[in-house]
Coordinates of C-alpha atoms and ligand atoms in Angstrom, one line a residue:
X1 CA 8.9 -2.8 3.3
X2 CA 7.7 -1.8 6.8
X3 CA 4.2 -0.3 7.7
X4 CA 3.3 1.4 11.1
X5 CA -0.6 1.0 10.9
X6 CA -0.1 2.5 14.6
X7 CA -1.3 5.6 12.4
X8 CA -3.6 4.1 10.4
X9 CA -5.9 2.2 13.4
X10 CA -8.2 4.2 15.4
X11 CA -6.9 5.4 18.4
X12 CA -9.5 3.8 20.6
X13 CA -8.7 0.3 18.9
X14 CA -5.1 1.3 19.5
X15 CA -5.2 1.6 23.1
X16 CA -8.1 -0.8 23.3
X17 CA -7.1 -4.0 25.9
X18 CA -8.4 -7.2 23.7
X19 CA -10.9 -8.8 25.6
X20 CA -9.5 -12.0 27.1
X21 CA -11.5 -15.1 26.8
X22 CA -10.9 -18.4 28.7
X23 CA -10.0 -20.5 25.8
X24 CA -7.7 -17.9 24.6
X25 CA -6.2 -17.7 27.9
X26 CA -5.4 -21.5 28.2
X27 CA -3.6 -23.6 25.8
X28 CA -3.4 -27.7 25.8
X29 CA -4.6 -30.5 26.4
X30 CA -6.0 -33.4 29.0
X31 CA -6.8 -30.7 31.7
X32 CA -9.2 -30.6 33.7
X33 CA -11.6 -27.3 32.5
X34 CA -12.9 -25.2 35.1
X35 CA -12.3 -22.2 33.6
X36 CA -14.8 -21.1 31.0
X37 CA -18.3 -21.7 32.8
X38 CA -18.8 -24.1 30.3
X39 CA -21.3 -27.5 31.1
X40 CA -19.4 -30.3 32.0
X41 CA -21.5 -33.0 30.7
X42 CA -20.0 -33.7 26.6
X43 CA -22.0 -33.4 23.7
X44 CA -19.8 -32.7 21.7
X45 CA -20.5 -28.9 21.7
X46 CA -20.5 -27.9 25.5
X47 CA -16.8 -26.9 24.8
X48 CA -16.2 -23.1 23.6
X49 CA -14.2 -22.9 20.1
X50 CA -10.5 -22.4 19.7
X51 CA -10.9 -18.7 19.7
X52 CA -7.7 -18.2 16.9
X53 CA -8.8 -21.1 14.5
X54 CA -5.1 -22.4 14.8
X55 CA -5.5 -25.8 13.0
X56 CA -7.8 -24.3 11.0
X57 CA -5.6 -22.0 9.8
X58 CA -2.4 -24.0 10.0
X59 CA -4.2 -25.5 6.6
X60 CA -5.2 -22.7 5.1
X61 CA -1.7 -21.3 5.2
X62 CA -0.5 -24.3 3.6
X63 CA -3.0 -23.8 0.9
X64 CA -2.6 -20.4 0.7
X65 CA 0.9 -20.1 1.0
X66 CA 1.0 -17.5 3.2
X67 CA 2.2 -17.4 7.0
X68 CA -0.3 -18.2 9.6
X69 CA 0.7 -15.0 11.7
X70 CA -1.1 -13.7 8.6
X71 CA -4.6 -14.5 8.6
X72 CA -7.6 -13.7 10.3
X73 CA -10.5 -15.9 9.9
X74 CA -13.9 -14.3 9.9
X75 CA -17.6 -15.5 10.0
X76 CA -17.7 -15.0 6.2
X77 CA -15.8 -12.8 4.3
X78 CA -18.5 -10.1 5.1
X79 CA -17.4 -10.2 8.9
X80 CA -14.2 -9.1 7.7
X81 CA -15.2 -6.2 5.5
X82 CA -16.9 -4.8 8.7
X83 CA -14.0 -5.5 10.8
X84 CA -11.5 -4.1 8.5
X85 CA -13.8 -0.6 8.4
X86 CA -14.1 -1.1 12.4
X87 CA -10.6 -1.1 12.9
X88 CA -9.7 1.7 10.7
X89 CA -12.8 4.2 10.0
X90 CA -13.4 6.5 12.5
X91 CA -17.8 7.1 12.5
X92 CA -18.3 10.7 11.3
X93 CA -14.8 11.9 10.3
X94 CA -13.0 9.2 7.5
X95 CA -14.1 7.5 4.2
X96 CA -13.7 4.8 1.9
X97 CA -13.8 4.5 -1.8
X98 CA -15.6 1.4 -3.8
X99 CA -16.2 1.5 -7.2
X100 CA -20.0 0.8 -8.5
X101 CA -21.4 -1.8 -10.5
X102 CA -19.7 -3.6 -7.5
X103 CA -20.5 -5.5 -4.6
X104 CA -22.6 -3.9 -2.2
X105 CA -21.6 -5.1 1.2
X106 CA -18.5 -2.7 1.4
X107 CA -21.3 0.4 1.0
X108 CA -23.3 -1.3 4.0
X109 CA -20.7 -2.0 6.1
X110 CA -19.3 1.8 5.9
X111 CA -22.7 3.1 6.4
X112 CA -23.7 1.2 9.8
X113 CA -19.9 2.4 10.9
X114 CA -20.9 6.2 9.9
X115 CA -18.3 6.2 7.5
X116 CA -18.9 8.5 4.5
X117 CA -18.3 6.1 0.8
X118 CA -17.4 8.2 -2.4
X119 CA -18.4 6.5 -4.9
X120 CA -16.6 6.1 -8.4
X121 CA -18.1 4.8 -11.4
X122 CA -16.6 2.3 -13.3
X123 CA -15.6 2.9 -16.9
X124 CA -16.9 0.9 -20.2
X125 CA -15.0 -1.5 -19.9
X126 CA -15.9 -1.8 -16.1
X127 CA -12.1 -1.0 -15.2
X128 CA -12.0 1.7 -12.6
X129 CA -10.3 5.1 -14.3
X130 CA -7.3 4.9 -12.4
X131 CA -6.1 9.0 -12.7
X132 CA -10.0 10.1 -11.4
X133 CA -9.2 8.0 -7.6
X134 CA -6.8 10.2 -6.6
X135 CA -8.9 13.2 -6.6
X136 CA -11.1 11.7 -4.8
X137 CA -8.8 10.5 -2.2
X138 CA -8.3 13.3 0.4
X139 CA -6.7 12.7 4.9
X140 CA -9.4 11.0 5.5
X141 CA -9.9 8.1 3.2
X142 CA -8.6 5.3 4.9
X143 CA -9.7 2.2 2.7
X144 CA -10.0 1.7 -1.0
X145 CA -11.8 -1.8 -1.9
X146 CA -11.3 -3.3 -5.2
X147 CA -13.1 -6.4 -6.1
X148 CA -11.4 -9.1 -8.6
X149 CA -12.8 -10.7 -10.1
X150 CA -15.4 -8.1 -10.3
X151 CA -18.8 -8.9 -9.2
X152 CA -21.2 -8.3 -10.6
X153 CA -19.5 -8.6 -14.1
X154 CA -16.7 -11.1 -13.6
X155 CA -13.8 -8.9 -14.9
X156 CA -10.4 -8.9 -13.6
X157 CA -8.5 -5.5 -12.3
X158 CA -4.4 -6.0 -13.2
X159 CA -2.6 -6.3 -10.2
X160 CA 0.1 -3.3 -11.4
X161 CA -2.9 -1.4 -11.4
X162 CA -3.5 -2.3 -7.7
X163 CA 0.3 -2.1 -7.1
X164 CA 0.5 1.6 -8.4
X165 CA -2.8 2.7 -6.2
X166 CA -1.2 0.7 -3.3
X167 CA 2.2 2.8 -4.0
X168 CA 0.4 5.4 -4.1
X169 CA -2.2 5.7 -1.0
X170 CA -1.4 5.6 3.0
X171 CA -4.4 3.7 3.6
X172 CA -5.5 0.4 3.1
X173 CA -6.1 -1.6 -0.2
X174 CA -8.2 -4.1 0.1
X175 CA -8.9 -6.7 -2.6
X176 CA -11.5 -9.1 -2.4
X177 CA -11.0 -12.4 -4.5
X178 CA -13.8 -14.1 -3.4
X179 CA -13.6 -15.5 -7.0
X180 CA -10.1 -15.9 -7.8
X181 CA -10.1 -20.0 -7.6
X182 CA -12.6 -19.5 -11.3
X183 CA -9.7 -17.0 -12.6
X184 CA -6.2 -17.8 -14.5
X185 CA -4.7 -14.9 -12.4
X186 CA -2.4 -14.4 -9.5
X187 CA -4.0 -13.6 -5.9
X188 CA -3.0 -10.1 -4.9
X189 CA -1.1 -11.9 -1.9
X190 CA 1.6 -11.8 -4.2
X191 CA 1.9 -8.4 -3.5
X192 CA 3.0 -8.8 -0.4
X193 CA 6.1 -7.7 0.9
X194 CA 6.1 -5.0 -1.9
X195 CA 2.6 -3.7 -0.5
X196 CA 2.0 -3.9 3.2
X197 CA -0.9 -2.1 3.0
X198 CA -2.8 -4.9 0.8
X199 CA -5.2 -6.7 2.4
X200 CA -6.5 -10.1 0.6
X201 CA -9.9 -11.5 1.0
X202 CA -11.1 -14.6 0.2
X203 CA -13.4 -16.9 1.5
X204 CA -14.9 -21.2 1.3
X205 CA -17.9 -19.7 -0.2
X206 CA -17.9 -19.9 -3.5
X207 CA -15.2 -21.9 -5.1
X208 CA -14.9 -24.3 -2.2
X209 CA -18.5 -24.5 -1.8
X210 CA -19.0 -24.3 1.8
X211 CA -21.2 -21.2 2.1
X212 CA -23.3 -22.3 4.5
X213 CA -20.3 -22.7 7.0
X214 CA -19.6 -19.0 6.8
X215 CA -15.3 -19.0 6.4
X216 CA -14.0 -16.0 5.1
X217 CA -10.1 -15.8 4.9
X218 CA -8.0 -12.2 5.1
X219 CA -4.7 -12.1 4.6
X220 CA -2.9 -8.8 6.0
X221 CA 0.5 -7.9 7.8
X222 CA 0.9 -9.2 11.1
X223 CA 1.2 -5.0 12.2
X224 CA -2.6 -4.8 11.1
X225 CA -3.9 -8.5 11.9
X226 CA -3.1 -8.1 15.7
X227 CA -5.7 -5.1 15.4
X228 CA -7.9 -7.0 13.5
X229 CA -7.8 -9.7 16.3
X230 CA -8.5 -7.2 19.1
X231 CA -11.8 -5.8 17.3
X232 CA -12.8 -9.3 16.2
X233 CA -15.7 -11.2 18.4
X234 CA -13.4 -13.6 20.3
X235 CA -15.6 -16.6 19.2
X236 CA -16.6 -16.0 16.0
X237 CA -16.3 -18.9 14.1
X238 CA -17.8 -21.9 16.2
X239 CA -16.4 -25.3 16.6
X240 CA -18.3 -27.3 14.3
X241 CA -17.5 -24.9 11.3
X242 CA -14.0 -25.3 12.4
X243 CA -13.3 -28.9 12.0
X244 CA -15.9 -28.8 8.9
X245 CA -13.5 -26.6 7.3
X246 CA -10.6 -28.4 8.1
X247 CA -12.1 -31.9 6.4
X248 CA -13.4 -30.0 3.6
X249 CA -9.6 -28.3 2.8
X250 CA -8.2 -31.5 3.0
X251 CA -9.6 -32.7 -0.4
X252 CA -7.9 -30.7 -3.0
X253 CA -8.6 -32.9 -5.8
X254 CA -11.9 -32.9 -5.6
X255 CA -11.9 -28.9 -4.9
X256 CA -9.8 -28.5 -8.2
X257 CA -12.2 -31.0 -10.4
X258 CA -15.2 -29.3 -9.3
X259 CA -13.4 -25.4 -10.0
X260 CA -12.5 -26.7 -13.7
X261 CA -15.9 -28.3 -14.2
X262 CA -17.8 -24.6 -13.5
X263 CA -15.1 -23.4 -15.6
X264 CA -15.8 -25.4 -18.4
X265 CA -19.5 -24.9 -17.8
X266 CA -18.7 -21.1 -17.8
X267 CA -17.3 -21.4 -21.3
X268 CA -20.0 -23.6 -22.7
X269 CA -22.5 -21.1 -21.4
X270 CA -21.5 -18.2 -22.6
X271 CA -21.1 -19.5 -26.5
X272 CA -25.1 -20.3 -25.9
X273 CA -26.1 -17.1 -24.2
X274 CA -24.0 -14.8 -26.9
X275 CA -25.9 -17.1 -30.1
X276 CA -29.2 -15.5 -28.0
X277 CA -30.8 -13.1 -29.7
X278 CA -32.9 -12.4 -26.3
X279 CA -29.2 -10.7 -25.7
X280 CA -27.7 -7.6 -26.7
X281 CA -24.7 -8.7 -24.8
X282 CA -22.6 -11.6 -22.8
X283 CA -19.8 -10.3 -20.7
X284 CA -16.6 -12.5 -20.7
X285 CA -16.2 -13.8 -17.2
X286 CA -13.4 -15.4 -14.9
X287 CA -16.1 -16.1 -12.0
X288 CA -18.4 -18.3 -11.8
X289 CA -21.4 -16.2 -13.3
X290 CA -22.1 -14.9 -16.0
X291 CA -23.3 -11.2 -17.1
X292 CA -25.9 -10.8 -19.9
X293 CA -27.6 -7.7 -20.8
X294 CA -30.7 -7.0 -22.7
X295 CA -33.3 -4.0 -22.0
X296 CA -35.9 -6.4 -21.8
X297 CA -34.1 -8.4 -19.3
X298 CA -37.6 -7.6 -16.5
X299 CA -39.9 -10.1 -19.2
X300 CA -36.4 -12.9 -19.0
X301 CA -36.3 -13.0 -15.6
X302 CA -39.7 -13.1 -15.2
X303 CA -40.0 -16.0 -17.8
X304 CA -37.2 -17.9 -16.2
X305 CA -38.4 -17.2 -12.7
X306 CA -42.1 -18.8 -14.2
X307 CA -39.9 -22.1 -15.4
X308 CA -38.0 -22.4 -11.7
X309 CA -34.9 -20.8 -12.7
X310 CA -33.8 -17.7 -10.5
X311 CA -31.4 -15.4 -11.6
X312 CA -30.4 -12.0 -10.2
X313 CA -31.6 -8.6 -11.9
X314 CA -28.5 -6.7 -11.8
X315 CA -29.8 -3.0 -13.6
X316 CA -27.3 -0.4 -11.6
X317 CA -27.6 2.4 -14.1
X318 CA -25.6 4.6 -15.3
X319 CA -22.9 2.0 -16.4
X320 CA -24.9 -1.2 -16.0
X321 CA -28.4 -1.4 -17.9
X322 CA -30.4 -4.3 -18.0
X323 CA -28.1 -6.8 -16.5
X324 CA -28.7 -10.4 -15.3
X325 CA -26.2 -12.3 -13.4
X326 CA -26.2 -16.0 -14.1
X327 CA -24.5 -18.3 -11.8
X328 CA -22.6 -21.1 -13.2
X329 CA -25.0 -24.4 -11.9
X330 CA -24.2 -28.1 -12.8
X331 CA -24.3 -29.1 -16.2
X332 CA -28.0 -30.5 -16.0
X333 CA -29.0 -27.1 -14.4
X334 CA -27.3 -25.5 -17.3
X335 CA -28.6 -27.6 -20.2
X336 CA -32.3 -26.7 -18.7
X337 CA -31.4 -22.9 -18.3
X338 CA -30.2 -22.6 -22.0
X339 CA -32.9 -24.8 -23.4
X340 CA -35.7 -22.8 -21.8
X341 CA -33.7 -19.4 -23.1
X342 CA -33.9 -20.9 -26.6
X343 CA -37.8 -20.5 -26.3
X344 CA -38.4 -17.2 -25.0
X345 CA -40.8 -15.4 -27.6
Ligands
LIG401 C1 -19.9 -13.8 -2.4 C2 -19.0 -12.7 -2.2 C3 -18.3 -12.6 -1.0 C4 -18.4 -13.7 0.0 O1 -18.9 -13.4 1.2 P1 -18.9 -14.5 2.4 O2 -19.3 -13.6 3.5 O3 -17.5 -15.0 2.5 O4 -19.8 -15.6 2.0 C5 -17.4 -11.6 -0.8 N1 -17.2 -10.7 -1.7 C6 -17.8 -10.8 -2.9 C7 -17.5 -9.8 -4.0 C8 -18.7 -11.8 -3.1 O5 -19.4 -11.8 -4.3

């Protein structure tokens, strides 16, 4: 299936002339560079980044499976959640649709752009209500995120669901897996092919435990990503994060031991959080956090923040009351948080 997102990008994007940097200009190697205004003398930084990530990529295509024409690489995920609205929102005039309890970076991003969010609440069992989008989907909505698993409950939205909405809706569907290495599901990039107007995001944060390098991956048609790579800041991911990346990707096994170990964790966790009384209830999760709910949940977190454990207070009323999220530490982290649990009151 074939998508013109000539329709979809804003005009001024459309016609816009990507800016052309010096490193993106020139390609190979053992020349002598006078081109980028760059200091001669080596330090092992004085040379700009490799503004398209290529070997970078070339491995996380290989992980991914997916062709390198495409991804586009951002400074975190969150870079590409305000690209994507950049490219396609237009300040003033379109909208986007997210779904609340969810994450809230999709809300900010929108807002800074001027781009009106509608809102939709999620239902009991924090599954969107897949009949009430479409009314609130009019010309001008131009993405709908969807976040799975979900954060900040840890549940995961079918992907026929998201193929039917996709099917459905000219604009862009944009699912964020930042969590899908803790989940036994298939990524949305699956879709592709079938969907064009999927967009996948993932990113080395959480699973691979780089987020302090800031590497967040999309994974889009190669119509929309040469877009994206127009709007996107020509160095935005610097040279050192680059070749950080790349080492840390190489080690697999040691990705996969740690990702079953905080899986394992998760399950252990959550039999000792649901034999709490302190809580009314322990969300199943496929993240690597867990959701537990209790109306006094102010005097746990307090407690726990008074024995050096921080959690995060995650009361977004009307569907989620009381809610702290618990991330999935090491097992001696773990073993402290559950045995100072067992003594509140
Ligand atoms: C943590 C998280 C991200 C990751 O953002 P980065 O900018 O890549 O660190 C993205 N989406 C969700 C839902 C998250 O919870």
């Amino acid at each position: 299936m074939e998508m013109e997102f000539e329709n979809l990008v804003r005009e001024n994007i459309r016609e816009l002339e990507a800016y052309s940097c010096a490193r993106g200009e020139f390609e190979g190697a053992g020349a002598v560079l006078l081109d980028a205004n760059e200091n001669p003398f080596a330090s092992g930084y004085n040379r700009y980044p490799d503004p398209y990530q290529r070997e970078l990529k070339q491995q996380v295509a290989r992980l991914k499976e997916v062709d390198v024409s495409r991804l586009v690489l951002g400074n975190g995920s969150d870079e590409l959640i305000d690209m994507l609205i950049r490219t396609v929102c237009v300040p003033g005039r379109d909208n986007i649709i997210v779904f609340s309890p969810g994450y809230s970076m999709y809300e900010v991003s929108a807002r800074v752009n001027g781009t009106e969010v509608r809102n939709l609440v999620l239902d009991d069992d924090f599954m969107p209500e897949w009949e009430g989008i479409f009314e609130r989907v009019d010309e001008r909505t131009r993405i709908i995120f969807f976040c799975t698993p979900n954060n900040p409950v840890g549940n995961v939205i079918p992907l026929d669901e998201i193929r039917r909405v996709a099917s459905r809706f000219d604009g862009l569907v944009v699912v964020d897996e930042a969590y899908i290495d803790f989940a036994d599901v298939p990524s949305a990039t699956s879709l592709r092919g079938e969907c064009p107007n999927v967009v996948v995001l993932q990113t080395l944060s959480k699973a691979w435990g780089l987020a302090g390098l800031r590497v967040g991956i999309c994974m889009a048609e190669p119509g929309l990503v040469k877009y994206l790579n127009k709007v996107k800041p020509p160095y935005n991911i610097g040279s050192v994060t680059q070749r950080m990346a790349l080492e840390a990707l190489k080690n697999v096994d040691l990705f996969r031991e740690r990702v079953e170990e905080i899986k394992q964790e998760r399950e252990r966790v959550l039999v000792a959080l649901r034999g709490m009384a302190c809580f009314e209830r322990v969300y199943d999760s496929e993240a690597n956090f867990l959701l537990a709910c209790t109306p006094c949940y102010r005097e746990v977190y307090d407690y726990l923040l008074a024995h050096g454990l921080v959690v995060r207070v995650r009361h977004i009323p009307p569907r989620l009351e009381g809610g702290l999220r618990i991330t999935i530490g090491t097992r001696e982290e773990n073993d402290l948080l559950i045995r100072v649990l067992k003594d509140f009151r």
